[in-house]
């Protein structure tokens, strides 16, 4: 059995992530409460509206628990999820979890008419990237590595335990990005175990 | 058809992002800001909410551009706007304006009593209303990237929304048990393209997201249609025609997320003030119904 990966299911395309995770060999749990968060080894914050999720995170007292979760366990944020993971959010400025040292500009490409699909290179493999009212990563901190870019703009980044994409791998065929995250979660589990033993 | 095309995937992609959320009708920037603050995942910009359109009568058209522009400038969430059924020129204007979604809506006075807009021809995605599976598939064939069940807009009465979501879900289930040759006949009955009928028979669901609208006035209403199979909700008059719009908006957002959790629904239902007044649809004339518009 693979690790248990939660998908934050307050709003957004969490069901698409659930399908992609299942294809990647993980067990999936929808997370809407702290009790559910406590049962998972890693968490995906899906695409959707970051303002809606932020409001519900605070209202349902999930904001601090997820921030604490991120001290020990991996989180993968796509689009709105990347915005919530960032240390700084622009256009407009809004609070965020601050788990990934980067500056993200919301709706960086514009409105829906500017949504697009592009080919990107992930570790030597061509992959399709679906951008929907996507944010743009304007700055990455020194400890954050850029795993893929579209033109000059970073679109898939990793910092410490966490992964963020401004595109939607859950809306493409193939689950290589999700498989990568599942391996990150497995590695973090092994490291936590070796710390304890 | 072009359902696998990049453009169509981008259109349904935005609808995917709206799932589990509440799309709220607003008539000005001030209401849009309240909606965003309350947790709306998108707003629908319009001149009058459906209950006022119903009361005041006359011809209901696409909103004034100035209002839509103000709303687009005041919030960061997606902004939708309505066009009259078949009015492809209003749609071109909204496309040029750059709204995020166009609702070809029965709430406005139809511009064409035989044809809907050819929605494949636009870069902006469209949502359309439907009362049954055949109507939903005809709209999808025309290029709609999201379906919302119609309900009866501006009524504050959930009965039609329930009827429509139950009908569509039931008709989809029925397709899944039919044999291949029965599907040819069913395509004829539904007056829908065979290819889409076959898709639904195989997948058990529409090829685009399926939301609910028309008559949602309380958190319990929103949770009810979600339990019946809606993937998100549109709330029109129900919020800004209630006594405390912000509290009601927040409560409906919470109920849409936690639709399966009675404790959370109880929390969402407390201290809400008065809901909008409701109408008894069974006492209305057919000519007063908005849901019968669209062909």
GROMACS .gro file of C-alpha atoms in nm:
model
  492
    1UNK     CA    1   0.000   0.000   0.000
    2UNK     CA    2   0.127   0.346  -0.088
    3UNK     CA    3   0.132   0.641   0.151
    4UNK     CA    4  -0.191   0.816   0.247
    5UNK     CA    5  -0.209   1.151   0.073
    6UNK     CA    6  -0.475   1.403   0.163
    7UNK     CA    7  -0.635   1.644  -0.080
    8UNK     CA    8  -0.763   1.962   0.077
    9UNK     CA    9  -1.129   1.954  -0.026
   10UNK     CA   10  -1.264   2.293   0.079
   11UNK     CA   11  -1.315   2.413  -0.280
   12UNK     CA   12  -1.161   2.358  -0.623
   13UNK     CA   13  -1.059   2.066  -0.843
   14UNK     CA   14  -0.984   1.823  -0.561
   15UNK     CA   15  -1.158   1.535  -0.740
   16UNK     CA   16  -0.914   1.563  -1.035
   17UNK     CA   17  -0.623   1.535  -0.789
   18UNK     CA   18  -0.785   1.235  -0.625
   19UNK     CA   19  -0.790   1.055  -0.961
   20UNK     CA   20  -0.428   1.147  -1.044
   21UNK     CA   21  -0.309   1.030  -0.700
   22UNK     CA   22  -0.488   0.698  -0.732
   23UNK     CA   23  -0.309   0.641  -1.063
   24UNK     CA   24   0.018   0.713  -0.883
   25UNK     CA   25  -0.032   0.436  -0.628
   26UNK     CA   26  -0.125   0.651  -0.329
   27UNK     CA   27  -0.421   0.609  -0.097
   28UNK     CA   28  -0.629   0.923  -0.099
   29UNK     CA   29  -0.826   1.100   0.173
   30UNK     CA   30  -1.024   1.421   0.128
   31UNK     CA   31  -0.930   1.665   0.403
   32UNK     CA   32  -1.183   1.910   0.545
   33UNK     CA   33  -1.092   1.889   0.915
   34UNK     CA   34  -0.793   1.868   1.150
   35UNK     CA   35  -0.889   1.510   1.239
   36UNK     CA   36  -0.854   1.413   0.871
   37UNK     CA   37  -0.529   1.610   0.837
   38UNK     CA   38  -0.384   1.404   1.123
   39UNK     CA   39  -0.436   1.084   0.921
   40UNK     CA   40  -0.231   1.176   0.614
   41UNK     CA   41   0.141   1.156   0.525
   42UNK     CA   42   0.131   1.436   0.268
   43UNK     CA   43  -0.117   1.694   0.146
   44UNK     CA   44  -0.219   1.843  -0.188
   45UNK     CA   45  -0.372   2.190  -0.196
   46UNK     CA   46  -0.562   2.190  -0.528
   47UNK     CA   47  -0.649   2.453  -0.784
   48UNK     CA   48  -0.952   2.668  -0.718
   49UNK     CA   49  -0.998   3.014  -0.575
   50UNK     CA   50  -0.730   3.098  -0.319
   51UNK     CA   51  -0.952   3.364  -0.157
   52UNK     CA   52  -1.229   3.108  -0.098
   53UNK     CA   53  -0.989   2.849   0.043
   54UNK     CA   54  -0.814   3.105   0.261
   55UNK     CA   55  -1.145   3.214   0.412
   56UNK     CA   56  -1.251   2.858   0.488
   57UNK     CA   57  -0.905   2.766   0.624
   58UNK     CA   58  -0.935   3.044   0.878
   59UNK     CA   59  -1.303   2.996   0.957
   60UNK     CA   60  -1.259   2.624   1.017
   61UNK     CA   61  -0.933   2.670   1.212
   62UNK     CA   62  -0.725   2.476   0.960
   63UNK     CA   63  -0.472   2.750   0.879
   64UNK     CA   64  -0.233   2.696   1.171
   65UNK     CA   65  -0.268   2.315   1.172
   66UNK     CA   66  -0.168   2.303   0.803
   67UNK     CA   67   0.122   2.538   0.866
   68UNK     CA   68   0.238   2.305   1.147
   69UNK     CA   69   0.180   1.999   0.926
   70UNK     CA   70   0.413   2.160   0.671
   71UNK     CA   71   0.698   2.173   0.925
   72UNK     CA   72   0.724   1.792   0.910
   73UNK     CA   73   0.529   1.663   0.613
   74UNK     CA   74   0.526   1.745   0.239
   75UNK     CA   75   0.266   1.966   0.075
   76UNK     CA   76   0.211   2.005  -0.300
   77UNK     CA   77   0.021   2.315  -0.411
   78UNK     CA   78  -0.111   2.360  -0.765
   79UNK     CA   79  -0.214   2.706  -0.885
   80UNK     CA   80  -0.427   2.836  -0.594
   81UNK     CA   81  -0.238   2.585  -0.377
   82UNK     CA   82   0.094   2.738  -0.488
   83UNK     CA   83  -0.042   3.081  -0.392
   84UNK     CA   84  -0.133   2.952  -0.046
   85UNK     CA   85   0.212   2.795   0.004
   86UNK     CA   86   0.405   3.110  -0.095
   87UNK     CA   87   0.580   3.340   0.149
   88UNK     CA   88   0.454   3.648  -0.037
   89UNK     CA   89   0.146   3.705  -0.255
   90UNK     CA   90   0.089   4.001  -0.486
   91UNK     CA   91  -0.197   4.137  -0.698
   92UNK     CA   92  -0.354   4.179  -0.456
   93UNK     CA   93  -0.148   4.106  -0.145
   94UNK     CA   94  -0.309   3.844   0.077
   95UNK     CA   95  -0.210   3.620   0.367
   96UNK     CA   96  -0.056   3.280   0.296
   97UNK     CA   97   0.095   2.981   0.475
   98UNK     CA   98   0.451   3.097   0.402
   99UNK     CA   99   0.591   2.744   0.366
  100UNK     CA  100   0.775   2.805   0.037
  101UNK     CA  101   1.013   3.099   0.002
  102UNK     CA  102   0.878   3.259  -0.313
  103UNK     CA  103   0.677   3.557  -0.434
  104UNK     CA  104   0.369   3.477  -0.640
  105UNK     CA  105   0.158   3.718  -0.843
  106UNK     CA  106  -0.205   3.611  -0.872
  107UNK     CA  107  -0.361   3.596  -1.219
  108UNK     CA  108  -0.016   3.682  -1.352
  109UNK     CA  109  -0.100   3.602  -1.715
  110UNK     CA  110  -0.434   3.786  -1.708
  111UNK     CA  111  -0.791   3.659  -1.723
  112UNK     CA  112  -0.949   3.343  -1.868
  113UNK     CA  113  -0.881   3.454  -2.229
  114UNK     CA  114  -0.511   3.429  -2.138
  115UNK     CA  115  -0.539   3.072  -2.008
  116UNK     CA  116  -0.323   2.842  -2.221
  117UNK     CA  117  -0.154   2.505  -2.261
  118UNK     CA  118   0.223   2.489  -2.313
  119UNK     CA  119   0.489   2.219  -2.341
  120UNK     CA  120   0.748   2.230  -2.065
  121UNK     CA  121   1.059   2.028  -1.992
  122UNK     CA  122   1.063   1.836  -1.663
  123UNK     CA  123   1.389   1.656  -1.605
  124UNK     CA  124   1.452   1.599  -1.977
  125UNK     CA  125   1.093   1.487  -2.047
  126UNK     CA  126   0.845   1.698  -2.241
  127UNK     CA  127   0.527   1.748  -2.039
  128UNK     CA  128   0.205   1.932  -2.105
  129UNK     CA  129   0.127   2.220  -1.869
  130UNK     CA  130  -0.229   2.355  -1.839
  131UNK     CA  131  -0.240   2.714  -1.712
  132UNK     CA  132  -0.581   2.846  -1.602
  133UNK     CA  133  -0.594   3.206  -1.478
  134UNK     CA  134  -0.255   3.102  -1.349
  135UNK     CA  135  -0.028   3.287  -1.108
  136UNK     CA  136   0.331   3.376  -1.194
  137UNK     CA  137   0.624   3.299  -0.965
  138UNK     CA  138   0.813   3.633  -0.957
  139UNK     CA  139   1.087   3.539  -0.712
  140UNK     CA  140   1.226   3.220  -0.560
  141UNK     CA  141   1.439   3.210  -0.247
  142UNK     CA  142   1.795   3.068  -0.242
  143UNK     CA  143   1.682   2.732  -0.099
  144UNK     CA  144   1.413   2.684  -0.364
  145UNK     CA  145   1.500   2.492  -0.681
  146UNK     CA  146   1.327   2.546  -1.013
  147UNK     CA  147   1.233   2.207  -1.162
  148UNK     CA  148   1.065   2.344  -1.475
  149UNK     CA  149   1.009   2.674  -1.649
  150UNK     CA  150   0.790   2.802  -1.929
  151UNK     CA  151   0.998   3.056  -2.115
  152UNK     CA  152   1.183   3.243  -1.841
  153UNK     CA  153   0.915   3.188  -1.579
  154UNK     CA  154   0.947   2.913  -1.315
  155UNK     CA  155   0.635   2.693  -1.318
  156UNK     CA  156   0.737   2.394  -1.099
  157UNK     CA  157   0.949   2.456  -0.791
  158UNK     CA  158   1.064   2.260  -0.488
  159UNK     CA  159   1.172   2.401  -0.154
  160UNK     CA  160   1.251   2.172   0.137
  161UNK     CA  161   0.957   1.939   0.188
  162UNK     CA  162   0.726   2.122  -0.049
  163UNK     CA  163   0.639   2.130  -0.417
  164UNK     CA  164   0.445   2.394  -0.609
  165UNK     CA  165   0.324   2.426  -0.968
  166UNK     CA  166   0.147   2.718  -1.129
  167UNK     CA  167  -0.003   2.476  -1.385
  168UNK     CA  168  -0.246   2.187  -1.333
  169UNK     CA  169  -0.085   1.842  -1.372
  170UNK     CA  170  -0.417   1.697  -1.248
  171UNK     CA  171  -0.582   1.812  -1.572
  172UNK     CA  172  -0.330   1.639  -1.801
  173UNK     CA  173  -0.299   1.275  -1.897
  174UNK     CA  174  -0.009   1.102  -1.731
  175UNK     CA  175   0.073   1.143  -1.366
  176UNK     CA  176   0.451   1.198  -1.357
  177UNK     CA  177   0.428   1.507  -1.134
  178UNK     CA  178   0.199   1.327  -0.891
  179UNK     CA  179   0.434   1.027  -0.892
  180UNK     CA  180   0.719   1.264  -0.811
  181UNK     CA  181   0.521   1.401  -0.515
  182UNK     CA  182   0.432   1.050  -0.393
  183UNK     CA  183   0.807   0.972  -0.389
  184UNK     CA  184   0.871   1.295  -0.193
  185UNK     CA  185   0.613   1.181   0.064
  186UNK     CA  186   0.767   0.832   0.086
  187UNK     CA  187   1.114   0.981   0.134
  188UNK     CA  188   0.990   1.214   0.408
  189UNK     CA  189   0.823   0.916   0.584
  190UNK     CA  190   1.150   0.720   0.576
  191UNK     CA  191   1.343   1.016   0.711
  192UNK     CA  192   1.095   1.068   0.994
  193UNK     CA  193   1.121   0.697   1.081
  194UNK     CA  194   1.502   0.703   1.087
  195UNK     CA  195   1.491   1.011   1.311
  196UNK     CA  196   1.267   0.825   1.555
  197UNK     CA  197   1.471   0.502   1.563
  198UNK     CA  198  -1.655   1.808  -3.264
  199UNK     CA  199  -1.380   1.965  -3.065
  200UNK     CA  200  -1.419   1.830  -2.712
  201UNK     CA  201  -1.063   1.707  -2.680
  202UNK     CA  202  -0.920   2.033  -2.816
  203UNK     CA  203  -0.691   2.245  -2.603
  204UNK     CA  204  -0.939   2.530  -2.617
  205UNK     CA  205  -1.227   2.317  -2.487
  206UNK     CA  206  -1.008   2.171  -2.211
  207UNK     CA  207  -0.918   2.522  -2.096
  208UNK     CA  208  -1.287   2.611  -2.090
  209UNK     CA  209  -1.388   2.310  -1.880
  210UNK     CA  210  -1.067   2.357  -1.679
  211UNK     CA  211  -1.190   2.684  -1.535
  212UNK     CA  212  -1.520   2.515  -1.445
  213UNK     CA  213  -1.315   2.245  -1.265
  214UNK     CA  214  -1.160   2.522  -1.053
  215UNK     CA  215  -1.504   2.647  -0.949
  216UNK     CA  216  -1.618   2.309  -0.816
  217UNK     CA  217  -1.729   2.292  -0.456
  218UNK     CA  218  -1.785   2.667  -0.465
  219UNK     CA  219  -2.060   2.928  -0.475
  220UNK     CA  220  -2.108   3.166  -0.768
  221UNK     CA  221  -2.302   3.471  -0.651
  222UNK     CA  222  -2.515   3.717  -0.847
  223UNK     CA  223  -2.405   4.077  -0.789
  224UNK     CA  224  -2.531   4.404  -0.936
  225UNK     CA  225  -2.242   4.636  -0.847
  226UNK     CA  226  -1.880   4.646  -0.729
  227UNK     CA  227  -1.980   4.687  -0.365
  228UNK     CA  228  -2.179   4.362  -0.370
  229UNK     CA  229  -1.897   4.189  -0.559
  230UNK     CA  230  -1.652   4.280  -0.283
  231UNK     CA  231  -1.892   4.148  -0.018
  232UNK     CA  232  -1.931   3.824  -0.218
  233UNK     CA  233  -1.555   3.779  -0.255
  234UNK     CA  234  -1.498   3.848   0.114
  235UNK     CA  235  -1.767   3.594   0.204
  236UNK     CA  236  -1.585   3.325   0.002
  237UNK     CA  237  -1.759   3.325  -0.339
  238UNK     CA  238  -1.549   3.137  -0.598
  239UNK     CA  239  -1.685   3.365  -0.874
  240UNK     CA  240  -1.943   3.639  -0.924
  241UNK     CA  241  -2.211   3.681  -1.189
  242UNK     CA  242  -2.240   4.046  -1.293
  243UNK     CA  243  -2.592   4.153  -1.382
  244UNK     CA  244  -2.811   4.460  -1.381
  245UNK     CA  245  -3.100   4.322  -1.178
  246UNK     CA  246  -3.122   3.998  -0.981
  247UNK     CA  247  -3.380   3.750  -1.116
  248UNK     CA  248  -3.646   3.829  -0.851
  249UNK     CA  249  -3.641   4.196  -0.961
  250UNK     CA  250  -3.649   4.101  -1.328
  251UNK     CA  251  -3.956   3.895  -1.246
  252UNK     CA  252  -4.120   4.179  -1.052
  253UNK     CA  253  -4.040   4.464  -1.290
  254UNK     CA  254  -4.097   4.279  -1.616
  255UNK     CA  255  -3.994   4.431  -1.950
  256UNK     CA  256  -3.701   4.311  -2.156
  257UNK     CA  257  -3.398   4.192  -1.957
  258UNK     CA  258  -3.072   4.233  -2.152
  259UNK     CA  259  -2.697   4.197  -2.104
  260UNK     CA  260  -2.577   4.429  -1.825
  261UNK     CA  261  -2.436   4.773  -1.883
  262UNK     CA  262  -2.068   4.740  -1.965
  263UNK     CA  263  -1.972   5.000  -1.706
  264UNK     CA  264  -2.117   4.783  -1.428
  265UNK     CA  265  -1.934   4.471  -1.545
  266UNK     CA  266  -1.610   4.666  -1.585
  267UNK     CA  267  -1.640   4.806  -1.230
  268UNK     CA  268  -1.698   4.457  -1.093
  269UNK     CA  269  -1.400   4.314  -1.287
  270UNK     CA  270  -1.179   4.589  -1.145
  271UNK     CA  271  -1.294   4.538  -0.787
  272UNK     CA  272  -1.242   4.163  -0.732
  273UNK     CA  273  -0.970   3.906  -0.806
  274UNK     CA  274  -1.204   3.608  -0.851
  275UNK     CA  275  -1.353   3.514  -1.192
  276UNK     CA  276  -1.632   3.738  -1.322
  277UNK     CA  277  -1.917   3.595  -1.529
  278UNK     CA  278  -2.189   3.785  -1.714
  279UNK     CA  279  -2.515   3.690  -1.882
  280UNK     CA  280  -2.627   3.719  -2.244
  281UNK     CA  281  -2.973   3.658  -2.387
  282UNK     CA  282  -3.030   3.314  -2.541
  283UNK     CA  283  -2.909   3.323  -2.903
  284UNK     CA  284  -2.765   3.676  -2.878
  285UNK     CA  285  -2.419   3.608  -3.017
  286UNK     CA  286  -2.344   3.978  -3.056
  287UNK     CA  287  -2.387   4.042  -2.683
  288UNK     CA  288  -2.153   3.746  -2.637
  289UNK     CA  289  -1.893   3.899  -2.873
  290UNK     CA  290  -1.906   4.219  -2.669
  291UNK     CA  291  -1.845   4.029  -2.345
  292UNK     CA  292  -1.563   3.837  -2.512
  293UNK     CA  293  -1.402   4.166  -2.616
  294UNK     CA  294  -1.446   4.292  -2.260
  295UNK     CA  295  -1.268   3.979  -2.133
  296UNK     CA  296  -1.513   3.838  -1.878
  297UNK     CA  297  -1.412   3.491  -1.758
  298UNK     CA  298  -1.737   3.304  -1.832
  299UNK     CA  299  -2.054   3.384  -2.027
  300UNK     CA  300  -2.392   3.257  -1.909
  301UNK     CA  301  -2.633   3.218  -2.200
  302UNK     CA  302  -2.924   3.255  -1.966
  303UNK     CA  303  -3.297   3.196  -1.959
  304UNK     CA  304  -3.313   3.464  -1.688
  305UNK     CA  305  -3.278   3.729  -1.959
  306UNK     CA  306  -3.537   3.773  -2.234
  307UNK     CA  307  -3.447   3.537  -2.521
  308UNK     CA  308  -3.318   3.702  -2.840
  309UNK     CA  309  -3.376   3.397  -3.059
  310UNK     CA  310  -3.658   3.148  -3.009
  311UNK     CA  311  -3.500   2.872  -3.217
  312UNK     CA  312  -3.122   2.897  -3.192
  313UNK     CA  313  -2.868   2.917  -2.918
  314UNK     CA  314  -2.524   3.072  -2.963
  315UNK     CA  315  -2.261   2.859  -3.143
  316UNK     CA  316  -2.036   2.853  -2.841
  317UNK     CA  317  -1.750   2.659  -3.003
  318UNK     CA  318  -1.675   2.972  -3.196
  319UNK     CA  319  -1.572   3.170  -2.885
  320UNK     CA  320  -1.254   3.174  -2.682
  321UNK     CA  321  -1.450   3.255  -2.365
  322UNK     CA  322  -1.623   2.956  -2.205
  323UNK     CA  323  -2.003   2.941  -2.176
  324UNK     CA  324  -2.236   2.800  -1.914
  325UNK     CA  325  -2.595   2.714  -2.008
  326UNK     CA  326  -2.902   2.604  -1.816
  327UNK     CA  327  -3.075   2.268  -1.858
  328UNK     CA  328  -3.376   2.091  -1.711
  329UNK     CA  329  -3.301   1.743  -1.839
  330UNK     CA  330  -3.027   1.539  -2.000
  331UNK     CA  331  -3.133   1.602  -2.359
  332UNK     CA  332  -3.123   1.978  -2.309
  333UNK     CA  333  -2.786   1.954  -2.132
  334UNK     CA  334  -2.634   1.750  -2.416
  335UNK     CA  335  -2.772   1.986  -2.683
  336UNK     CA  336  -2.606   2.278  -2.505
  337UNK     CA  337  -2.279   2.083  -2.475
  338UNK     CA  338  -2.299   1.998  -2.846
  339UNK     CA  339  -2.321   2.373  -2.912
  340UNK     CA  340  -2.005   2.421  -2.706
  341UNK     CA  341  -2.119   2.487  -2.347
  342UNK     CA  342  -1.827   2.405  -2.113
  343UNK     CA  343  -2.043   2.395  -1.801
  344UNK     CA  344  -2.406   2.303  -1.739
  345UNK     CA  345  -2.616   2.440  -1.457
  346UNK     CA  346  -2.955   2.296  -1.386
  347UNK     CA  347  -3.205   2.577  -1.429
  348UNK     CA  348  -3.434   2.555  -1.131
  349UNK     CA  349  -3.667   2.855  -1.129
  350UNK     CA  350  -3.460   3.172  -1.096
  351UNK     CA  351  -3.579   3.443  -0.859
  352UNK     CA  352  -3.837   3.216  -0.693
  353UNK     CA  353  -3.658   3.144  -0.364
  354UNK     CA  354  -3.813   2.799  -0.406
  355UNK     CA  355  -3.580   2.499  -0.439
  356UNK     CA  356  -3.838   2.259  -0.582
  357UNK     CA  357  -3.748   2.313  -0.949
  358UNK     CA  358  -3.373   2.293  -0.888
  359UNK     CA  359  -3.431   1.960  -0.714
  360UNK     CA  360  -3.652   1.836  -0.997
  361UNK     CA  361  -3.390   1.927  -1.259
  362UNK     CA  362  -3.083   1.782  -1.087
  363UNK     CA  363  -3.272   1.465  -1.000
  364UNK     CA  364  -3.393   1.433  -1.359
  365UNK     CA  365  -3.047   1.473  -1.511
  366UNK     CA  366  -2.882   1.236  -1.263
  367UNK     CA  367  -3.155   0.975  -1.314
  368UNK     CA  368  -3.138   1.000  -1.694
  369UNK     CA  369  -2.760   0.960  -1.684
  370UNK     CA  370  -2.787   0.650  -1.464
  371UNK     CA  371  -3.041   0.499  -1.703
  372UNK     CA  372  -2.801   0.537  -1.996
  373UNK     CA  373  -2.529   0.341  -1.818
  374UNK     CA  374  -2.732   0.018  -1.825
  375UNK     CA  375  -2.841   0.033  -2.189
  376UNK     CA  376  -2.691  -0.180  -2.465
  377UNK     CA  377  -2.512  -0.022  -2.761
  378UNK     CA  378  -2.807  -0.054  -2.996
  379UNK     CA  379  -3.041   0.097  -2.737
  380UNK     CA  380  -2.819   0.405  -2.724
  381UNK     CA  381  -2.896   0.488  -3.089
  382UNK     CA  382  -3.263   0.500  -3.004
  383UNK     CA  383  -3.200   0.692  -2.683
  384UNK     CA  384  -3.005   0.958  -2.875
  385UNK     CA  385  -3.318   1.003  -3.084
  386UNK     CA  386  -3.542   1.026  -2.776
  387UNK     CA  387  -3.312   1.272  -2.603
  388UNK     CA  388  -3.269   1.474  -2.925
  389UNK     CA  389  -2.898   1.478  -2.852
  390UNK     CA  390  -2.588   1.377  -3.051
  391UNK     CA  391  -2.511   1.003  -3.036
  392UNK     CA  392  -2.147   1.069  -2.951
  393UNK     CA  393  -2.243   1.256  -2.632
  394UNK     CA  394  -2.505   0.997  -2.538
  395UNK     CA  395  -2.237   0.727  -2.571
  396UNK     CA  396  -1.999   0.931  -2.359
  397UNK     CA  397  -2.252   0.961  -2.076
  398UNK     CA  398  -2.342   0.590  -2.101
  399UNK     CA  399  -1.974   0.503  -2.057
  400UNK     CA  400  -1.874   0.763  -1.796
  401UNK     CA  401  -2.200   0.794  -1.601
  402UNK     CA  402  -2.160   1.171  -1.599
  403UNK     CA  403  -2.162   1.474  -1.829
  404UNK     CA  404  -1.843   1.555  -2.024
  405UNK     CA  405  -1.846   1.898  -1.852
  406UNK     CA  406  -1.899   2.004  -1.489
  407UNK     CA  407  -2.261   2.007  -1.372
  408UNK     CA  408  -2.365   2.284  -1.133
  409UNK     CA  409  -2.702   2.379  -0.985
  410UNK     CA  410  -2.897   2.708  -0.995
  411UNK     CA  411  -3.239   2.863  -0.956
  412UNK     CA  412  -3.411   2.893  -0.619
  413UNK     CA  413  -3.127   2.834  -0.370
  414UNK     CA  414  -3.205   3.058  -0.069
  415UNK     CA  415  -3.059   2.883   0.238
  416UNK     CA  416  -2.746   2.688   0.339
  417UNK     CA  417  -2.965   2.379   0.358
  418UNK     CA  418  -3.082   2.435  -0.003
  419UNK     CA  419  -2.721   2.451  -0.123
  420UNK     CA  420  -2.629   2.133   0.066
  421UNK     CA  421  -2.937   1.957  -0.070
  422UNK     CA  422  -2.849   2.009  -0.436
  423UNK     CA  423  -2.485   1.916  -0.366
  424UNK     CA  424  -2.603   1.590  -0.209
  425UNK     CA  425  -2.817   1.525  -0.515
  426UNK     CA  426  -2.512   1.547  -0.741
  427UNK     CA  427  -2.443   1.914  -0.818
  428UNK     CA  428  -2.071   1.999  -0.825
  429UNK     CA  429  -2.113   2.367  -0.727
  430UNK     CA  430  -2.399   2.615  -0.685
  431UNK     CA  431  -2.514   2.945  -0.830
  432UNK     CA  432  -2.703   3.171  -0.591
  433UNK     CA  433  -2.892   3.458  -0.750
  434UNK     CA  434  -3.148   3.659  -0.556
  435UNK     CA  435  -3.103   3.439  -0.248
  436UNK     CA  436  -2.812   3.638  -0.105
  437UNK     CA  437  -2.866   4.006  -0.175
  438UNK     CA  438  -3.246   3.983  -0.131
  439UNK     CA  439  -3.207   3.841   0.219
  440UNK     CA  440  -3.196   4.052   0.537
  441UNK     CA  441  -2.821   4.001   0.604
  442UNK     CA  442  -2.646   3.927   0.272
  443UNK     CA  443  -2.291   3.889   0.405
  444UNK     CA  444  -2.385   3.644   0.679
  445UNK     CA  445  -2.601   3.444   0.437
  446UNK     CA  446  -2.327   3.440   0.172
  447UNK     CA  447  -2.073   3.305   0.423
  448UNK     CA  448  -2.319   3.047   0.548
  449UNK     CA  449  -2.398   2.918   0.198
  450UNK     CA  450  -2.024   2.893   0.118
  451UNK     CA  451  -1.971   2.687   0.433
  452UNK     CA  452  -2.272   2.465   0.360
  453UNK     CA  453  -2.150   2.398   0.005
  454UNK     CA  454  -1.811   2.275   0.131
  455UNK     CA  455  -1.951   2.075   0.423
  456UNK     CA  456  -2.268   1.952   0.251
  457UNK     CA  457  -2.220   1.602   0.397
  458UNK     CA  458  -2.162   1.718   0.755
  459UNK     CA  459  -2.485   1.787   0.955
  460UNK     CA  460  -2.296   1.951   1.244
  461UNK     CA  461  -2.137   2.205   1.009
  462UNK     CA  462  -2.471   2.260   0.836
  463UNK     CA  463  -2.626   2.334   1.175
  464UNK     CA  464  -2.353   2.592   1.243
  465UNK     CA  465  -2.410   2.745   0.900
  466UNK     CA  466  -2.786   2.766   0.955
  467UNK     CA  467  -2.782   2.960   1.284
  468UNK     CA  468  -2.840   3.335   1.318
  469UNK     CA  469  -2.904   3.405   0.955
  470UNK     CA  470  -3.190   3.654   0.959
  471UNK     CA  471  -3.472   3.633   0.708
  472UNK     CA  472  -3.438   3.446   0.378
  473UNK     CA  473  -3.573   3.606   0.062
  474UNK     CA  474  -3.950   3.570   0.019
  475UNK     CA  475  -4.038   3.259  -0.182
  476UNK     CA  476  -4.293   3.195  -0.457
  477UNK     CA  477  -4.525   2.898  -0.497
  478UNK     CA  478  -4.430   2.780  -0.845
  479UNK     CA  479  -4.730   2.547  -0.879
  480UNK     CA  480  -4.955   2.858  -0.870
  481UNK     CA  481  -4.763   3.033  -1.149
  482UNK     CA  482  -4.863   3.049  -1.515
  483UNK     CA  483  -4.631   2.882  -1.765
  484UNK     CA  484  -4.568   3.225  -1.919
  485UNK     CA  485  -4.422   3.343  -1.586
  486UNK     CA  486  -4.163   3.064  -1.578
  487UNK     CA  487  -3.807   3.134  -1.688
  488UNK     CA  488  -3.705   2.768  -1.704
  489UNK     CA  489  -3.913   2.700  -2.018
  490UNK     CA  490  -3.694   2.938  -2.219
  491UNK     CA  491  -3.428   2.754  -2.422
  492UNK     CA  492  -3.485   2.484  -2.683
   0.00000   0.00000   0.00000
